[in-house]
JSON list of C-alpha atoms and ligand atoms in Angstrom, two decimals:
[
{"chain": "A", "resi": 154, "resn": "UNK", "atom": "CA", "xyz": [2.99, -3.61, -21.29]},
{"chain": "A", "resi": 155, "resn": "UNK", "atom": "CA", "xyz": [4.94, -3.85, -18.32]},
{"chain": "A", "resi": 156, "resn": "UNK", "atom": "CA", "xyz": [7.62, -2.33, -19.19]},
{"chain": "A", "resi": 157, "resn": "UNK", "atom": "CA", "xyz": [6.16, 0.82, -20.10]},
{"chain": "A", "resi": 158, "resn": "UNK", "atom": "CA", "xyz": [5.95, 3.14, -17.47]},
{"chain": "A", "resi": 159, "resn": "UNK", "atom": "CA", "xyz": [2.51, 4.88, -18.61]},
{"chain": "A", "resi": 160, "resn": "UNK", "atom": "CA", "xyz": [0.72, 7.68, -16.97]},
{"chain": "A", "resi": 161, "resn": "UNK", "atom": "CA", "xyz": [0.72, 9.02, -13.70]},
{"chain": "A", "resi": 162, "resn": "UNK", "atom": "CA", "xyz": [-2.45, 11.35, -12.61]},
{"chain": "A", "resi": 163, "resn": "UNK", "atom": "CA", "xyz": [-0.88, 13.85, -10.05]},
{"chain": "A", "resi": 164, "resn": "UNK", "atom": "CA", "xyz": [-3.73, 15.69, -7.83]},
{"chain": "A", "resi": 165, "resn": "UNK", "atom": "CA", "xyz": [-2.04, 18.24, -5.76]},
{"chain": "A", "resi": 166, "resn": "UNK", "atom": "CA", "xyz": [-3.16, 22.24, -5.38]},
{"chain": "A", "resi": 167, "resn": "UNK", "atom": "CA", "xyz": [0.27, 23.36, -4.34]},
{"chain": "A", "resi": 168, "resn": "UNK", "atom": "CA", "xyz": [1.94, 23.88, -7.82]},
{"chain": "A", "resi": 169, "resn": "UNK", "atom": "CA", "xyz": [5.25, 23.79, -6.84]},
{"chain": "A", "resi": 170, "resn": "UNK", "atom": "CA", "xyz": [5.00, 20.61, -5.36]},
{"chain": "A", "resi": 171, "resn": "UNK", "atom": "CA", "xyz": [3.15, 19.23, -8.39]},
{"chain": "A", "resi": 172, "resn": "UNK", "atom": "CA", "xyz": [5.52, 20.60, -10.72]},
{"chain": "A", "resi": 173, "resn": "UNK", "atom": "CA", "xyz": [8.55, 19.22, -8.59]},
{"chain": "A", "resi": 174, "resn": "UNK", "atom": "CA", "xyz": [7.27, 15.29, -8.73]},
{"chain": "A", "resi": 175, "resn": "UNK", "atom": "CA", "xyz": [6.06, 15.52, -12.55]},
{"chain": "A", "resi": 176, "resn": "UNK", "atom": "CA", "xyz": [9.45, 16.47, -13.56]},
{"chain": "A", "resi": 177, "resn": "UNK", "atom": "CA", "xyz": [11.14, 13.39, -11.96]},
{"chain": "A", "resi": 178, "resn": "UNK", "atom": "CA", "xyz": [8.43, 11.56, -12.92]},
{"chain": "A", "resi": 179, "resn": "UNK", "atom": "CA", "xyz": [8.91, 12.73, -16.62]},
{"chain": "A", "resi": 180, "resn": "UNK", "atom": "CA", "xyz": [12.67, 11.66, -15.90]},
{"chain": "A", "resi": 181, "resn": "UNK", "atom": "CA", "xyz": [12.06, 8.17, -15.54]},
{"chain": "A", "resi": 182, "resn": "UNK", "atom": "CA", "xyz": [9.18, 7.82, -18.05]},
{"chain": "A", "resi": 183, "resn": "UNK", "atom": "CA", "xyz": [6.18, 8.40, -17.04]},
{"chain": "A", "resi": 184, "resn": "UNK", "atom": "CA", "xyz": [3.51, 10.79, -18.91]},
{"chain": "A", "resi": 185, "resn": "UNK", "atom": "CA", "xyz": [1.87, 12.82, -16.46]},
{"chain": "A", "resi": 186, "resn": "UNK", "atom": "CA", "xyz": [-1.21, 14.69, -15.81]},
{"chain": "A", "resi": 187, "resn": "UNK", "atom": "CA", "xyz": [-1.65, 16.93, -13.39]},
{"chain": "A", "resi": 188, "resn": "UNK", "atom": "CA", "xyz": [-5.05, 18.86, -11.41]},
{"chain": "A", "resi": 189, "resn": "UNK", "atom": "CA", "xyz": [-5.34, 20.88, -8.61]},
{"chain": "A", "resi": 190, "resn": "UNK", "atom": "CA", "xyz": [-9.69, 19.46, -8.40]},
{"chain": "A", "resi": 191, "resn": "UNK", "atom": "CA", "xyz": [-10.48, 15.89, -7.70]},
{"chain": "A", "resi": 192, "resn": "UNK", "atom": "CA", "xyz": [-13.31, 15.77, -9.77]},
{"chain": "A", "resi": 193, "resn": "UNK", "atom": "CA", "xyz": [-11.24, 16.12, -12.41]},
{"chain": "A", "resi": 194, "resn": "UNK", "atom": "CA", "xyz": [-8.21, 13.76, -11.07]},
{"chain": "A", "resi": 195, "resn": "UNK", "atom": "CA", "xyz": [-11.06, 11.03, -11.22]},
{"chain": "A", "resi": 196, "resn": "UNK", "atom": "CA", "xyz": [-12.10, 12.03, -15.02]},
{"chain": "A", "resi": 197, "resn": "UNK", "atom": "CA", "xyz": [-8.20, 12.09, -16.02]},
{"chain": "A", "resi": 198, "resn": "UNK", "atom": "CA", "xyz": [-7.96, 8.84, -13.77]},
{"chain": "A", "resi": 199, "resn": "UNK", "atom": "CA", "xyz": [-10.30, 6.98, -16.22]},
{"chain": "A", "resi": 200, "resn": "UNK", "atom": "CA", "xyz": [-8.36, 7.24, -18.97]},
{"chain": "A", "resi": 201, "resn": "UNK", "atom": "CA", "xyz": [-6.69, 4.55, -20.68]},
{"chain": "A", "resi": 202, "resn": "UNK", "atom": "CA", "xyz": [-3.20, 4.01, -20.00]},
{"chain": "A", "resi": 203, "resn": "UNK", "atom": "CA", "xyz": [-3.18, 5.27, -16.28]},
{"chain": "A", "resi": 204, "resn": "UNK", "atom": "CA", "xyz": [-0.98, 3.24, -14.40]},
{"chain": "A", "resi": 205, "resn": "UNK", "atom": "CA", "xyz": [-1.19, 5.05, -10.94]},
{"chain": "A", "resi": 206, "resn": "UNK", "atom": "CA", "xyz": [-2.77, 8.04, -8.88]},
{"chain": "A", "resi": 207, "resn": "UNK", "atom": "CA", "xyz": [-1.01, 10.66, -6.47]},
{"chain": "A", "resi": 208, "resn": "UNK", "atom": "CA", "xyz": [-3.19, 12.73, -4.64]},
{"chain": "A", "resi": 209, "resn": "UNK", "atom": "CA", "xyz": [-3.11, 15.28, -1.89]},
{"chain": "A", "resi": 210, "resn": "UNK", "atom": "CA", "xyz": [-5.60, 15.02, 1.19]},
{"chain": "A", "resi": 211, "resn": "UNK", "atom": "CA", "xyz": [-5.86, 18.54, 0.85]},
{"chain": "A", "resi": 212, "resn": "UNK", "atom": "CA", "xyz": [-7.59, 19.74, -2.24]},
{"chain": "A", "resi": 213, "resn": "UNK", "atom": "CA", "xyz": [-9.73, 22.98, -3.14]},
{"chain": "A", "resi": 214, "resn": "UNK", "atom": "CA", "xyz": [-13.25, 22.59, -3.70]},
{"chain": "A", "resi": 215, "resn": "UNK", "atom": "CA", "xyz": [-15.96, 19.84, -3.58]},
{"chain": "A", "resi": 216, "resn": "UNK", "atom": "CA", "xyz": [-13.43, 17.01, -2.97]},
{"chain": "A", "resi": 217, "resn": "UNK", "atom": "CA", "xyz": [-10.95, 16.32, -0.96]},
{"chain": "A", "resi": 218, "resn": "UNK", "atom": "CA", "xyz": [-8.54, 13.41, -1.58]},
{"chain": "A", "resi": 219, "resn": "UNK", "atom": "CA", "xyz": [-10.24, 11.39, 0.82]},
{"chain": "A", "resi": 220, "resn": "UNK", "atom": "CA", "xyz": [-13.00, 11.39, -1.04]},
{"chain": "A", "resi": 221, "resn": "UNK", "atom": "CA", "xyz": [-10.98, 10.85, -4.50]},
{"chain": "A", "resi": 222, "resn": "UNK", "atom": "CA", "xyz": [-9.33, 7.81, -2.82]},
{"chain": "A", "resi": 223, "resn": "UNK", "atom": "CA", "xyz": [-13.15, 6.57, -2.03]},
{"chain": "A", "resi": 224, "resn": "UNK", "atom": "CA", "xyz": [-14.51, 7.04, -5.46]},
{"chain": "A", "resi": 225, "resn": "UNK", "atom": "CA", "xyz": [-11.41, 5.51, -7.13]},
{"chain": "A", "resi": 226, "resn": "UNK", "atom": "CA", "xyz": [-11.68, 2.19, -4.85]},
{"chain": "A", "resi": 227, "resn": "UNK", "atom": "CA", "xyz": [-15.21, 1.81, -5.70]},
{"chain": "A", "resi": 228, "resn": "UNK", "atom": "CA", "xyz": [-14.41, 1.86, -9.39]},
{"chain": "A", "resi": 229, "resn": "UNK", "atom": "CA", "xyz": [-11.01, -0.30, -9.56]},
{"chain": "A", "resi": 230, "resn": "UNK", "atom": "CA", "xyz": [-7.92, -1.17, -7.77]},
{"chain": "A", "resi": 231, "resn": "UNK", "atom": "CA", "xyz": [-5.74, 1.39, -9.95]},
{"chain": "A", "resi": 232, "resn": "UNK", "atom": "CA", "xyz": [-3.03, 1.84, -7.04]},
{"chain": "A", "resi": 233, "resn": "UNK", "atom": "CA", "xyz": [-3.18, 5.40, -4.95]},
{"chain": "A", "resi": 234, "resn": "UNK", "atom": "CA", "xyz": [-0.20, 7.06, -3.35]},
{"chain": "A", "resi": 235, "resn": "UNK", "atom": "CA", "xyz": [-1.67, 9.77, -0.75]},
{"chain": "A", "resi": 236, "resn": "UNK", "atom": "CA", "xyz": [-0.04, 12.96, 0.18]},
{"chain": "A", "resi": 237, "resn": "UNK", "atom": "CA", "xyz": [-0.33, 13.75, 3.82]},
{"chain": "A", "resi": 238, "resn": "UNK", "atom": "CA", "xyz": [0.13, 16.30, 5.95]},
{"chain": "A", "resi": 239, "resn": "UNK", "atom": "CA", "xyz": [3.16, 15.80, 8.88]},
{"chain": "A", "resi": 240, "resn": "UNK", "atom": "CA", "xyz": [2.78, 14.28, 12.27]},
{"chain": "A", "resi": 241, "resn": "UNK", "atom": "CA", "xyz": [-1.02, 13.75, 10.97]},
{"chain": "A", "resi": 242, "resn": "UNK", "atom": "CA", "xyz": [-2.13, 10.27, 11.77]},
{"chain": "A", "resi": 243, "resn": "UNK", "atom": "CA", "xyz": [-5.83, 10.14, 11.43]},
{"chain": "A", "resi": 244, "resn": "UNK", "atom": "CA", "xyz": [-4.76, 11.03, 7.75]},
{"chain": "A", "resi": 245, "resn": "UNK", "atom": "CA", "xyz": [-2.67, 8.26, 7.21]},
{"chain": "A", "resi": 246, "resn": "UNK", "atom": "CA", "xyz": [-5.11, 6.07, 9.00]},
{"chain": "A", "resi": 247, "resn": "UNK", "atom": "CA", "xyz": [-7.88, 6.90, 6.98]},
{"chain": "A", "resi": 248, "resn": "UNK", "atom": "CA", "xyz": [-6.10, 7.09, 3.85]},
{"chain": "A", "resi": 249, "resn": "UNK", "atom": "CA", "xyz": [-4.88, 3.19, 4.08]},
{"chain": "A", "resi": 250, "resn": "UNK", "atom": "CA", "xyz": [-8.18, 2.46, 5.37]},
{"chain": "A", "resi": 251, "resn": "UNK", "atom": "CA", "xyz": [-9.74, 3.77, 1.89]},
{"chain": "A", "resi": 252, "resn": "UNK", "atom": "CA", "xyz": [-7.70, 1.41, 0.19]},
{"chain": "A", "resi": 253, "resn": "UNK", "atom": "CA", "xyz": [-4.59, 3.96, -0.76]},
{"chain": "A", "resi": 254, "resn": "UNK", "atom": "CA", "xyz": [-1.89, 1.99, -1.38]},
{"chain": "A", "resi": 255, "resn": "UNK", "atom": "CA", "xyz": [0.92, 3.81, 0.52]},
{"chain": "A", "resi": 256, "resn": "UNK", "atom": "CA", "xyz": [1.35, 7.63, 1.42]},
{"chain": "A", "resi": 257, "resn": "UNK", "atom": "CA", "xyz": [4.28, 9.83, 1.67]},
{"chain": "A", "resi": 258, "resn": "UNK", "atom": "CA", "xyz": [4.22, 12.60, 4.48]},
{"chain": "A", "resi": 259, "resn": "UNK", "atom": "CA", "xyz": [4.79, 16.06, 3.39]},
{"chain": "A", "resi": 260, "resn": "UNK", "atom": "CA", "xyz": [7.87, 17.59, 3.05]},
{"chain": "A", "resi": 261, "resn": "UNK", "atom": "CA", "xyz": [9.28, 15.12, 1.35]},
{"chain": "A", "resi": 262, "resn": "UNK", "atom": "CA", "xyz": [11.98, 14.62, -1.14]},
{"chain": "A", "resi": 263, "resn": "UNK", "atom": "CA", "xyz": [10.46, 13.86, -4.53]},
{"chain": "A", "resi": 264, "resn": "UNK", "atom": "CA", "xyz": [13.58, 11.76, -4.87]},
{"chain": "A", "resi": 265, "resn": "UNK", "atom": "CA", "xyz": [11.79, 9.80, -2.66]},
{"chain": "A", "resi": 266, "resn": "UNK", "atom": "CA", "xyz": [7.99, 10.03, -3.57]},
{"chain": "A", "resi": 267, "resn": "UNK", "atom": "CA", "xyz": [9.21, 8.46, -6.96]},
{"chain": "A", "resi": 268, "resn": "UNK", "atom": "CA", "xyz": [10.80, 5.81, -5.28]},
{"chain": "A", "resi": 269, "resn": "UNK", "atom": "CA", "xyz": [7.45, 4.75, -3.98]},
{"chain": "A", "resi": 270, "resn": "UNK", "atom": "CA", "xyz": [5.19, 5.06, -7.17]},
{"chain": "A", "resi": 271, "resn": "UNK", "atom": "CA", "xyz": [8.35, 2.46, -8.71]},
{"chain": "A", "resi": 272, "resn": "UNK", "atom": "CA", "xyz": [7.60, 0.20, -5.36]},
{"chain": "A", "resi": 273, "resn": "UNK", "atom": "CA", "xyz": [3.90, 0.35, -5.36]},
{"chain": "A", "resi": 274, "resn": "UNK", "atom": "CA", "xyz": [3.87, -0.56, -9.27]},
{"chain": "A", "resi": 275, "resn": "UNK", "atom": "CA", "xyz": [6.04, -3.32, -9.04]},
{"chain": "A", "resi": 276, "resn": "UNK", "atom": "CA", "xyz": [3.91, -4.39, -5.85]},
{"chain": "A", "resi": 277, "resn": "UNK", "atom": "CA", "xyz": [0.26, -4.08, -7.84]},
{"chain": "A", "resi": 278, "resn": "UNK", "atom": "CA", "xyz": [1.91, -5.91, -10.68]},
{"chain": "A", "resi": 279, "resn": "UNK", "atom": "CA", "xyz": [3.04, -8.92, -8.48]},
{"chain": "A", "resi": 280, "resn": "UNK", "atom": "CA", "xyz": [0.02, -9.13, -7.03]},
{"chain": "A", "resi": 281, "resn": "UNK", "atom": "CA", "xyz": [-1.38, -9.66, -10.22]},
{"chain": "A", "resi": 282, "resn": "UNK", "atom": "CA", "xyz": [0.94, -12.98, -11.04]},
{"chain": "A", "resi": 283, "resn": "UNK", "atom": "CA", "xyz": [0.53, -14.00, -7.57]},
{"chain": "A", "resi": 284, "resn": "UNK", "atom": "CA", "xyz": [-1.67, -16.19, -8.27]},
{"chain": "A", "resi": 285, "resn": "UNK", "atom": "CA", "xyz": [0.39, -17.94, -10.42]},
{"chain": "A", "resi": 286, "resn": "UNK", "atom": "CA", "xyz": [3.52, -17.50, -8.88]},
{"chain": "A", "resi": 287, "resn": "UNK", "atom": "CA", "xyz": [2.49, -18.78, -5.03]},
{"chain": "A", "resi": 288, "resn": "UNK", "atom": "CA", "xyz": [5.69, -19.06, -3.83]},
{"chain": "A", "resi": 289, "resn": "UNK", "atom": "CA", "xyz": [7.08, -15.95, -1.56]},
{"chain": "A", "resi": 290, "resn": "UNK", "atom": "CA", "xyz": [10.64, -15.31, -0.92]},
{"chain": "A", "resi": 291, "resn": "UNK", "atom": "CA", "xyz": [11.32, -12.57, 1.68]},
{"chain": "A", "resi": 292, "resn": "UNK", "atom": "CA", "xyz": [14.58, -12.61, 2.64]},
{"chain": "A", "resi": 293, "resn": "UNK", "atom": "CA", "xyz": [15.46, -16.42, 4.20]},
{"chain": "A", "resi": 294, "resn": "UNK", "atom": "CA", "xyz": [11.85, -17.06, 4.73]},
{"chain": "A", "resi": 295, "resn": "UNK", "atom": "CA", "xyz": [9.67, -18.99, 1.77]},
{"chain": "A", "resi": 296, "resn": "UNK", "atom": "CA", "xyz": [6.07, -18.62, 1.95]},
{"chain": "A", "resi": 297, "resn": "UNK", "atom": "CA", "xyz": [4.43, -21.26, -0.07]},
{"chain": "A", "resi": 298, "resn": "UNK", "atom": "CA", "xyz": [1.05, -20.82, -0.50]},
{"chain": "A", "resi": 299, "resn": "UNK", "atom": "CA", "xyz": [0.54, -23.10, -2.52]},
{"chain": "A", "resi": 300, "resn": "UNK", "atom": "CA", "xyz": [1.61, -25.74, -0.59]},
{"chain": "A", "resi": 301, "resn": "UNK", "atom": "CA", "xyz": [0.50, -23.78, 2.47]},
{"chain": "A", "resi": 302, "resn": "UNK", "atom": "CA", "xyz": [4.35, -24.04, 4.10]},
{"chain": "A", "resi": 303, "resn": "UNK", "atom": "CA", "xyz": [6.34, -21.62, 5.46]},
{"chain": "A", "resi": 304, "resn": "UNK", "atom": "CA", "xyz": [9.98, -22.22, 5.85]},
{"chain": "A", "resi": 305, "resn": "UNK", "atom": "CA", "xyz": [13.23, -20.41, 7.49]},
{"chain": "A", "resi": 306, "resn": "UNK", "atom": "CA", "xyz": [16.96, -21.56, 7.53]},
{"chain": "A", "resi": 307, "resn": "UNK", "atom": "CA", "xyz": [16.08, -23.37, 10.34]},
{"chain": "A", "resi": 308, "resn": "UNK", "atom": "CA", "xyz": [13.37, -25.75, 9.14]},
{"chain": "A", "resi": 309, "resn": "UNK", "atom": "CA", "xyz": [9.47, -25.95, 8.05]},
{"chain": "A", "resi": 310, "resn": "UNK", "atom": "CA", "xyz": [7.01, -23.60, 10.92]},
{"chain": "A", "resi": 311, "resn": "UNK", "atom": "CA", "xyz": [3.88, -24.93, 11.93]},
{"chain": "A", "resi": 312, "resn": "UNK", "atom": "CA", "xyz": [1.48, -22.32, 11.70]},
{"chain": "A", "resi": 313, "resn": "UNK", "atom": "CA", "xyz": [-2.36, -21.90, 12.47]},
{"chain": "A", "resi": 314, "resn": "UNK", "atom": "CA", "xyz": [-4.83, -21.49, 9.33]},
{"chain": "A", "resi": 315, "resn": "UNK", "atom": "CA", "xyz": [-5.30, -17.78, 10.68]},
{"chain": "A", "resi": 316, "resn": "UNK", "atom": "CA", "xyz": [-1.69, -16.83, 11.07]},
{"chain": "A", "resi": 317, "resn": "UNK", "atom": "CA", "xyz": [-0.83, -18.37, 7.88]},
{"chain": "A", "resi": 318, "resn": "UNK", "atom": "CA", "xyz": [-2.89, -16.31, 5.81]},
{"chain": "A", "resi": 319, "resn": "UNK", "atom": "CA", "xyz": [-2.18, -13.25, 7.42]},
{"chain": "A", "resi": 320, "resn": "UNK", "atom": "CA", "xyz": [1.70, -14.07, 6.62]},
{"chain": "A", "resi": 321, "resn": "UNK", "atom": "CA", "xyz": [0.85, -14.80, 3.07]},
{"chain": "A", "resi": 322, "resn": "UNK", "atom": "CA", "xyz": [-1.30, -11.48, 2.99]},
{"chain": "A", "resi": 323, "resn": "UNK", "atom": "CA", "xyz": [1.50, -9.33, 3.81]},
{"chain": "A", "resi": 324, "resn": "UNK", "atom": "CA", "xyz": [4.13, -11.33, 1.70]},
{"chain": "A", "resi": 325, "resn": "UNK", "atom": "CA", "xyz": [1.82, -10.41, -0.91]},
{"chain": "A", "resi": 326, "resn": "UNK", "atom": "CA", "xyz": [2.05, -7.02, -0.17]},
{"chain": "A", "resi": 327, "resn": "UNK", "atom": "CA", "xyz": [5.50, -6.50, 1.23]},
{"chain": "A", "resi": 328, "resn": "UNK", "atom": "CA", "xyz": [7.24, -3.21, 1.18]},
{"chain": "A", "resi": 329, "resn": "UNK", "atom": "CA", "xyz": [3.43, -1.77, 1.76]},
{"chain": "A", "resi": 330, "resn": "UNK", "atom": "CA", "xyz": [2.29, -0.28, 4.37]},
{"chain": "A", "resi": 331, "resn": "UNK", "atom": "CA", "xyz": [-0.76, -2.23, 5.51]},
{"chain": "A", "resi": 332, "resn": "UNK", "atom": "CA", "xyz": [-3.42, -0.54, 8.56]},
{"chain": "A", "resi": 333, "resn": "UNK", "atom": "CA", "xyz": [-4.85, -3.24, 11.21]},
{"chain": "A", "resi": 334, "resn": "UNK", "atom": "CA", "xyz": [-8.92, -2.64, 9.36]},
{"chain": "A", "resi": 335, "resn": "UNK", "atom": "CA", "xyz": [-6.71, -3.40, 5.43]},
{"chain": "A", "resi": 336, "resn": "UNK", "atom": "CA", "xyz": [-5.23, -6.23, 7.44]},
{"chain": "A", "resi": 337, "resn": "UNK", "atom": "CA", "xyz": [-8.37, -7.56, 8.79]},
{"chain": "A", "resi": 338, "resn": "UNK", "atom": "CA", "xyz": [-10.27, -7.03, 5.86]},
{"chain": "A", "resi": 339, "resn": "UNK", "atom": "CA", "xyz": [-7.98, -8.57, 4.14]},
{"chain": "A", "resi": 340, "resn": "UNK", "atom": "CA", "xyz": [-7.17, -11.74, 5.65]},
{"chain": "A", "resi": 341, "resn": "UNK", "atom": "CA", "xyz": [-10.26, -11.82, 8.03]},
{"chain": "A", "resi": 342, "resn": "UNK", "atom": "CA", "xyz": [-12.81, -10.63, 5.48]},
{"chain": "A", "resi": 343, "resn": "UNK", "atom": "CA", "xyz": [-15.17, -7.60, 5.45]},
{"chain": "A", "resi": 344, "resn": "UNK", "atom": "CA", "xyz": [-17.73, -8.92, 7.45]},
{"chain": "A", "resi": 345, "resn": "UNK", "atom": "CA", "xyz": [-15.66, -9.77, 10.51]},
{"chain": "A", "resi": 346, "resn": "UNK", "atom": "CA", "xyz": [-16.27, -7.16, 13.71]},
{"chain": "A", "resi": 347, "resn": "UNK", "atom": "CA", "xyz": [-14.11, -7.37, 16.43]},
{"chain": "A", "resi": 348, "resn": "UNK", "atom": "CA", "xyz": [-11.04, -5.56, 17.73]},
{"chain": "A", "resi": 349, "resn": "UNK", "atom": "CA", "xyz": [-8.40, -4.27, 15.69]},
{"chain": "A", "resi": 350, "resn": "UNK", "atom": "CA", "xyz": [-5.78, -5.97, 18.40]},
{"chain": "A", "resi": 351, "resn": "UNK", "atom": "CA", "xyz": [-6.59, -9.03, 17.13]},
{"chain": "A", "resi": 352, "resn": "UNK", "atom": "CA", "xyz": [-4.46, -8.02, 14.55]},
{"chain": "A", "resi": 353, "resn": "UNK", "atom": "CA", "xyz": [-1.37, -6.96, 16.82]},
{"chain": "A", "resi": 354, "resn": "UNK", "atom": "CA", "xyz": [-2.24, -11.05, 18.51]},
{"chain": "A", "resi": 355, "resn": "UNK", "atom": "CA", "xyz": [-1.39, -13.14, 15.71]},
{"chain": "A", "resi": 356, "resn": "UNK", "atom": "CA", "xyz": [1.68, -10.76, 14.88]},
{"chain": "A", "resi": 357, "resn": "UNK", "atom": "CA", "xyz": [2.81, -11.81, 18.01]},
{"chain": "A", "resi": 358, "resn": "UNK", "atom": "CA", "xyz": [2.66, -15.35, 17.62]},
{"chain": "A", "resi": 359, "resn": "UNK", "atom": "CA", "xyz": [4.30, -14.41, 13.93]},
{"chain": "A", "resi": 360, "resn": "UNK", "atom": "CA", "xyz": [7.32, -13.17, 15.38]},
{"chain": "A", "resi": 361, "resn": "UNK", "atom": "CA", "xyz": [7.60, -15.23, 18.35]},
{"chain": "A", "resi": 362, "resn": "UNK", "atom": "CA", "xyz": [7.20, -18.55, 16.07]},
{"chain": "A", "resi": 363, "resn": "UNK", "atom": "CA", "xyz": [9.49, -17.14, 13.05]},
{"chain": "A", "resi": 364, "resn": "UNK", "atom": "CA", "xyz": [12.15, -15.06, 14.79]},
{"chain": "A", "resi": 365, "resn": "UNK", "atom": "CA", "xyz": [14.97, -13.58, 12.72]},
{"chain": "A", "resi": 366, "resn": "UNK", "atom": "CA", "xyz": [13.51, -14.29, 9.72]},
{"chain": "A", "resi": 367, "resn": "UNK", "atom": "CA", "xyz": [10.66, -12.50, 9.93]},
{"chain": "A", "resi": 368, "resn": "UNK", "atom": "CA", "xyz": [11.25, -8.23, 9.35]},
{"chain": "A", "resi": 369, "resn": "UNK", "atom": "CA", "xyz": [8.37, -6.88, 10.28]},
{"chain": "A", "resi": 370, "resn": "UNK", "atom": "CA", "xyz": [8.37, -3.45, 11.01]},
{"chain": "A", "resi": 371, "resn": "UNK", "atom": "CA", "xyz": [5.51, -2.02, 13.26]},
{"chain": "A", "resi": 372, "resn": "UNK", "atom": "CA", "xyz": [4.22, 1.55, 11.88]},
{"chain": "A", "resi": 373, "resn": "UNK", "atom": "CA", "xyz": [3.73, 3.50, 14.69]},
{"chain": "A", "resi": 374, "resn": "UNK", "atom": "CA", "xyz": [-0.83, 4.56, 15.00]},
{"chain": "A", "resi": 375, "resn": "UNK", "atom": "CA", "xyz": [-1.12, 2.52, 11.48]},
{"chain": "A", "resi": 376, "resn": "UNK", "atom": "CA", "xyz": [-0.25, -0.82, 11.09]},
{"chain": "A", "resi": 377, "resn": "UNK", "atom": "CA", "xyz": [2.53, -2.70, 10.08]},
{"chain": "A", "resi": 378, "resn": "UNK", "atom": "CA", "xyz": [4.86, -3.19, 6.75]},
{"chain": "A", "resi": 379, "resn": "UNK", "atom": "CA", "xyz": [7.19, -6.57, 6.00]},
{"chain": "A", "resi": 380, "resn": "UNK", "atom": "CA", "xyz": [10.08, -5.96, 4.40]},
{"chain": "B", "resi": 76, "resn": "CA", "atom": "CA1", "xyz": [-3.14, 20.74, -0.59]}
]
């Protein structure tokens, strides 16, 4: 089924912007239904066939797309692209803390916002043969989790346990945007408390132990994103 592009559920009140992505979505593919209420994004979202959720953090009514990236976590891990507002953090923040999978900052070029749904898509669908697969190539550095060995041009890296699986974490999700709390989550589990620097620590030791090979690119009040 992975070749067809399926449905795309489109929340968004401003109807020009909604109209805008759903025709270049419609160009390369995708069916698409579009809502300006969350509580009926999540009914649409149910449906069989839906490959992937856009919705706007500002919505009319009862819910607001924070709250329709909540409700659509608890259910599955059906991937969420967030609209945000410009310049707003917190909203980016939060939204990749509710387990959205990437957001795209208003204005933006729907060009662009397409772009993304292809990226997160072929992300979510790695991640499913990751398990099988195991072995990470991201540019000239491998990340073998099976094996548990990470190697550059230059030879084999000794790694901790901890800094290991965070690597392998984001190698699984690379070209994501990932927040320190998905991060630690993640790669620390739920349970863990403690600060959010810890996070910022090990990338640290990351970089300073991989060098060149390593592309990480820090994202400015949210986290970080390999590439
Ligand atoms: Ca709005």
């Amino acid at each position: 089924m992975e070749n067809e592009p399926g449905t795309v559920v489109v929340i968004e009140d401003d109807g020009h912007i909604a109209d805008l992505v759903s025709m270049y979505l419609r160009r390369d593919g995708f069916r698409v239904v579009t809502t300006d209420r969350g509580s009926v994004g999540l009914e649409r979202a149910a449906q069989s066939g839906v490959r992937l959720v856009i919705v706007d953090v500002g919505l009319p009514g009862e819910m607001d797309g924070f709250e329709v990236c909540r409700r659509l976590r608890r259910r599955n891990d059906l991937p969420i692209i967030m609209l945000t507002a410009r310049d707003d953090e917190m909203d980016r923040i939060l939204g990749l803390e509710l387990g959205a999978d990437d957001y795209v900052t208003k204005p933006f070029s729907a060009r662009e916002l397409v772009a993304r749904v292809h990226a997160v898509l072929r992300r979510s669908s790695a991640t499913a043969r990751a398990d099988e697969l195991q072995v990470h190539e991201i540019g000239t550095l491998t990340v073998d989790t099976g094996r548990r060995e990470v190697r550059t041009p230059r030879g084999t890296v000794a790694l901790t346990t901890r800094e290991f699986d965070l690597l392998s974490y984001m190698a699984a999700n690379r070209g994501l945007a990932l927040s320190r709390r998905q991060l630690l989550d993640g790669v620390w589990g739920e349970g863990w408390y403690g600060d959010e620097r810890t996070v910022d620590v090990h990338v640290r030791q990351l970089r300073k132990k991989l060098g060149d090979a390593f592309s990480l690119t820090t994202l400015w009040g949210v986290g970080y994103r390999l590439d």
